[in-house]
Short mmCIF file of C-alpha atoms in Angstrom, two decimals:
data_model
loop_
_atom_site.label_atom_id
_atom_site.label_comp_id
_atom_site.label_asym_id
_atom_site.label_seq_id
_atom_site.Cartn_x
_atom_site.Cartn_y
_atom_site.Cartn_z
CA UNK A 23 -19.49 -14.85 -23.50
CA UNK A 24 -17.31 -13.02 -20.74
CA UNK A 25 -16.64 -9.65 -20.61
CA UNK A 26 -13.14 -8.41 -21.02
CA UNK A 27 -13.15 -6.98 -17.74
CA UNK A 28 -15.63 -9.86 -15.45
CA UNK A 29 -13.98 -11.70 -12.74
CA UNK A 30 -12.90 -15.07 -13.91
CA UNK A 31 -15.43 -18.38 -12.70
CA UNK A 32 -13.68 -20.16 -10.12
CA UNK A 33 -14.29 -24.08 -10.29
CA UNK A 34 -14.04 -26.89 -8.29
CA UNK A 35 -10.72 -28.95 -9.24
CA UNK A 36 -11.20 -32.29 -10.52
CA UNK A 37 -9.85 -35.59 -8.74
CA UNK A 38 -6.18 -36.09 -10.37
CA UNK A 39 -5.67 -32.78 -11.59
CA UNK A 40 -3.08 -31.95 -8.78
CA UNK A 41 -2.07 -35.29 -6.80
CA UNK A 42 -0.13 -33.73 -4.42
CA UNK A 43 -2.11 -30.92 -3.08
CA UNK A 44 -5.09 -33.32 -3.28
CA UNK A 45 -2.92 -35.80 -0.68
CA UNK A 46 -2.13 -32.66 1.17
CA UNK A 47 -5.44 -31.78 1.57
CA UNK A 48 -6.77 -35.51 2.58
CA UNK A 49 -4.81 -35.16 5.69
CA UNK A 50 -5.52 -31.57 6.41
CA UNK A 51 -9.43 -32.97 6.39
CA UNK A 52 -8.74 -35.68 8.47
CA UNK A 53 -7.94 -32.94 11.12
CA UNK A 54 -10.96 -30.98 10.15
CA UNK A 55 -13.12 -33.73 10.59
CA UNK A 56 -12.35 -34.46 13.73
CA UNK A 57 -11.73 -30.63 15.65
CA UNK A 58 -14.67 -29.12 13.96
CA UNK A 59 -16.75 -32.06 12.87
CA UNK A 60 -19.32 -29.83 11.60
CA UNK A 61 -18.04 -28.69 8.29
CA UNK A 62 -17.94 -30.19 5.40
CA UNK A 63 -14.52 -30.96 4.22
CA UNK A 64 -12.52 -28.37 2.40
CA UNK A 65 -11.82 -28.80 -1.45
CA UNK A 66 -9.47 -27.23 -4.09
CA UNK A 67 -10.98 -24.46 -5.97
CA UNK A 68 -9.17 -23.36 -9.29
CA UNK A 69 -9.43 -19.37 -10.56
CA UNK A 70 -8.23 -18.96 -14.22
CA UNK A 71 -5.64 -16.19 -14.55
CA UNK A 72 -7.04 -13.11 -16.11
CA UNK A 73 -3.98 -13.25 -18.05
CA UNK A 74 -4.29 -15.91 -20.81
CA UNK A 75 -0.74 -16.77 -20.58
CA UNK A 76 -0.75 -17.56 -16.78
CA UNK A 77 -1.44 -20.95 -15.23
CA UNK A 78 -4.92 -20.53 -12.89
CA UNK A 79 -4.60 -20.11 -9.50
CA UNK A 80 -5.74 -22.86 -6.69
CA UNK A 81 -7.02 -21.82 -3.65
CA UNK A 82 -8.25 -24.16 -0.08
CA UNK A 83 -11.63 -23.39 -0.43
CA UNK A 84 -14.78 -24.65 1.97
CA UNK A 85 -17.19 -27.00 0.46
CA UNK A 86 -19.11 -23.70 -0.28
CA UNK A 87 -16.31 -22.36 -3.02
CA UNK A 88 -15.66 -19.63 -0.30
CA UNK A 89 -11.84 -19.12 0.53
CA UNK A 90 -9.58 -16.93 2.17
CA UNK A 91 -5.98 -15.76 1.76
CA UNK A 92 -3.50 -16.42 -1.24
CA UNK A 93 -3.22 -19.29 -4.09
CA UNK A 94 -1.18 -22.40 -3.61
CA UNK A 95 2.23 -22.10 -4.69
CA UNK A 96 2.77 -24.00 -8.12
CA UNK A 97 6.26 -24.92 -6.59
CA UNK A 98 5.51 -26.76 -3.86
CA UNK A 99 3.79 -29.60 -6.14
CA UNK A 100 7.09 -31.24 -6.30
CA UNK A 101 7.12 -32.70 -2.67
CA UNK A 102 4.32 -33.91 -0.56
CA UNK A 103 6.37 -32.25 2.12
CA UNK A 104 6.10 -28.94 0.18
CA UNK A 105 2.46 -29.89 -0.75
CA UNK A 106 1.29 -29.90 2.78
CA UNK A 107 3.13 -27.20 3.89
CA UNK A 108 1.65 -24.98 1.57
CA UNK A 109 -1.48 -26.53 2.01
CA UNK A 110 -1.61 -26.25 5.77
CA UNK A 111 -1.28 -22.72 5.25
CA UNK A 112 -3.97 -21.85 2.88
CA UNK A 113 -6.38 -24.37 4.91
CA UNK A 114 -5.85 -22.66 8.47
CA UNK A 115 -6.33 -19.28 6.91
CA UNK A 116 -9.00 -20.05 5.09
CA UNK A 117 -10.63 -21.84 8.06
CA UNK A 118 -9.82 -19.39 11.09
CA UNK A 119 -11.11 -16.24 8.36
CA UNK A 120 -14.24 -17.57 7.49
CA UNK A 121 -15.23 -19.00 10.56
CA UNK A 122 -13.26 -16.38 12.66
CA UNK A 123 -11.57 -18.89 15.14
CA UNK A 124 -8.12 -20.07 15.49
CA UNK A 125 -7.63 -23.95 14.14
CA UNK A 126 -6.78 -25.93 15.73
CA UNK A 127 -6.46 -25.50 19.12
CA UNK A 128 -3.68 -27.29 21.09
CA UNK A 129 -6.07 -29.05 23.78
CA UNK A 130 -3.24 -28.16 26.60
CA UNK A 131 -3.38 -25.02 25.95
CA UNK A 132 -6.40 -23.61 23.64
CA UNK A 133 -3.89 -21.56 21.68
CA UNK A 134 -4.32 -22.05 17.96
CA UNK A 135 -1.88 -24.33 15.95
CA UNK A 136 0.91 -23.55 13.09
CA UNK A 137 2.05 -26.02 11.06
CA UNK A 138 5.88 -26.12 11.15
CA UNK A 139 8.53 -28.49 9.33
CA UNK A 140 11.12 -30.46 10.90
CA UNK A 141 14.81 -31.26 9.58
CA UNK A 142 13.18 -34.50 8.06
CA UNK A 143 10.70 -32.43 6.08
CA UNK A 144 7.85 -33.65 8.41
CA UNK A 145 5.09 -31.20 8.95
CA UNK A 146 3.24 -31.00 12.70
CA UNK A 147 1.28 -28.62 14.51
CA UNK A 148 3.02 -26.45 16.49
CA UNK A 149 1.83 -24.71 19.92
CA UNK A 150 3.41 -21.81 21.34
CA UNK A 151 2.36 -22.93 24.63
CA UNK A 152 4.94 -23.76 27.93
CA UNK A 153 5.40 -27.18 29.03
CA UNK A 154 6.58 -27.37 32.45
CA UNK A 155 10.61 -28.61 31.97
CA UNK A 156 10.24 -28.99 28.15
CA UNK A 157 10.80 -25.75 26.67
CA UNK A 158 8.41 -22.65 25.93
CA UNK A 159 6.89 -24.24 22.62
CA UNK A 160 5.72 -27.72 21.66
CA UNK A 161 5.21 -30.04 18.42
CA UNK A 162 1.52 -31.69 19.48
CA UNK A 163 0.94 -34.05 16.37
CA UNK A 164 1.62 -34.25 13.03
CA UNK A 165 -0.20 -32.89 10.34
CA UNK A 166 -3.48 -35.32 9.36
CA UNK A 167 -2.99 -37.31 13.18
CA UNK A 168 -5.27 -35.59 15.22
CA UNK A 169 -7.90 -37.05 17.06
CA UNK A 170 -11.44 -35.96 18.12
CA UNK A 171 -10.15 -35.17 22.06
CA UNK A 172 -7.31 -33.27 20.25
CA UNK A 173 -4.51 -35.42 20.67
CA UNK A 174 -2.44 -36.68 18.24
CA UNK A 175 -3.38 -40.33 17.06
CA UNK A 176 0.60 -41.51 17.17
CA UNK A 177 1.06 -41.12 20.57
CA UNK A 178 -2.46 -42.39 22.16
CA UNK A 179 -1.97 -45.56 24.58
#
């Protein structure tokens, strides 16, 4: 029996429990598998509210439960677009906090990434980094199309 006052268990969430941020986070692995091919691929980790009348609270977690940063927005279920996004986020902070390096790295310029949204709702990673006659900043790949050299996957020869 718990305590009034003991943290809440988190727990590992269970295929088809939340479609969308489990899409999300198929293509945020894809990238982790291939820019840091080491780790083991990050899952969804659910913390029950410590209120009893509050929905629990899912976190990007790595495949040791450990996360960083704040819960997934129960919002952005309602898109995939919103999914990733907010996935994205909790997956690079988790990620660069735990293993205290920026991901990922924009192979042009070894700055780290951000994802950022388009005007057709699609999500890429974004480098701050000048391109000579293109601008200060650049969209590298979308979100889930990187490849192992760091480029994206859409735009290899």
């Amino acid at each position: 029996m718990r305590a009034l006052f003991d943290p809440p268990e988190p727990r590992r969430v269970s295929p088809g429990e939340y479609p969308a941020w489990e899409q999300a986070l198929a293509l945020l692995n894809r990238d982790l598998r291939v820019t840091l091919p080491r780790l083991e691929p990050l899952q969804l980790l659910a913390l029950p509210s410590y209120d009893a009348d509050e929905p629990e609270n899912v976190y990007v977690a790595m495949a040791n439960g450990e996360w960083h940063g704040n819960h997934l927005d129960p919002n952005s279920q309602d898109s995939l677009a919103s999914a990733l996004a907010s996935v994205a986020d909790a997956a690079q902070e988790t990620v660069m906090e735990l293993l205290w390096q920026a991901w990922p790295l924009c192979p042009e310029h070894g700055l780290g990434m951000h994802p950022k949204e388009d005007a057709e709702e699609r999500l890429s990673w974004w480098c701050a980094g000048a391109r000579l006659r293109r601008g200060p900043a650049h969209v590298h790949a979308a979100v889930g199309a990187l490849d192992a050299s760091g480029t994206s996957i859409r735009t290899r020869s």
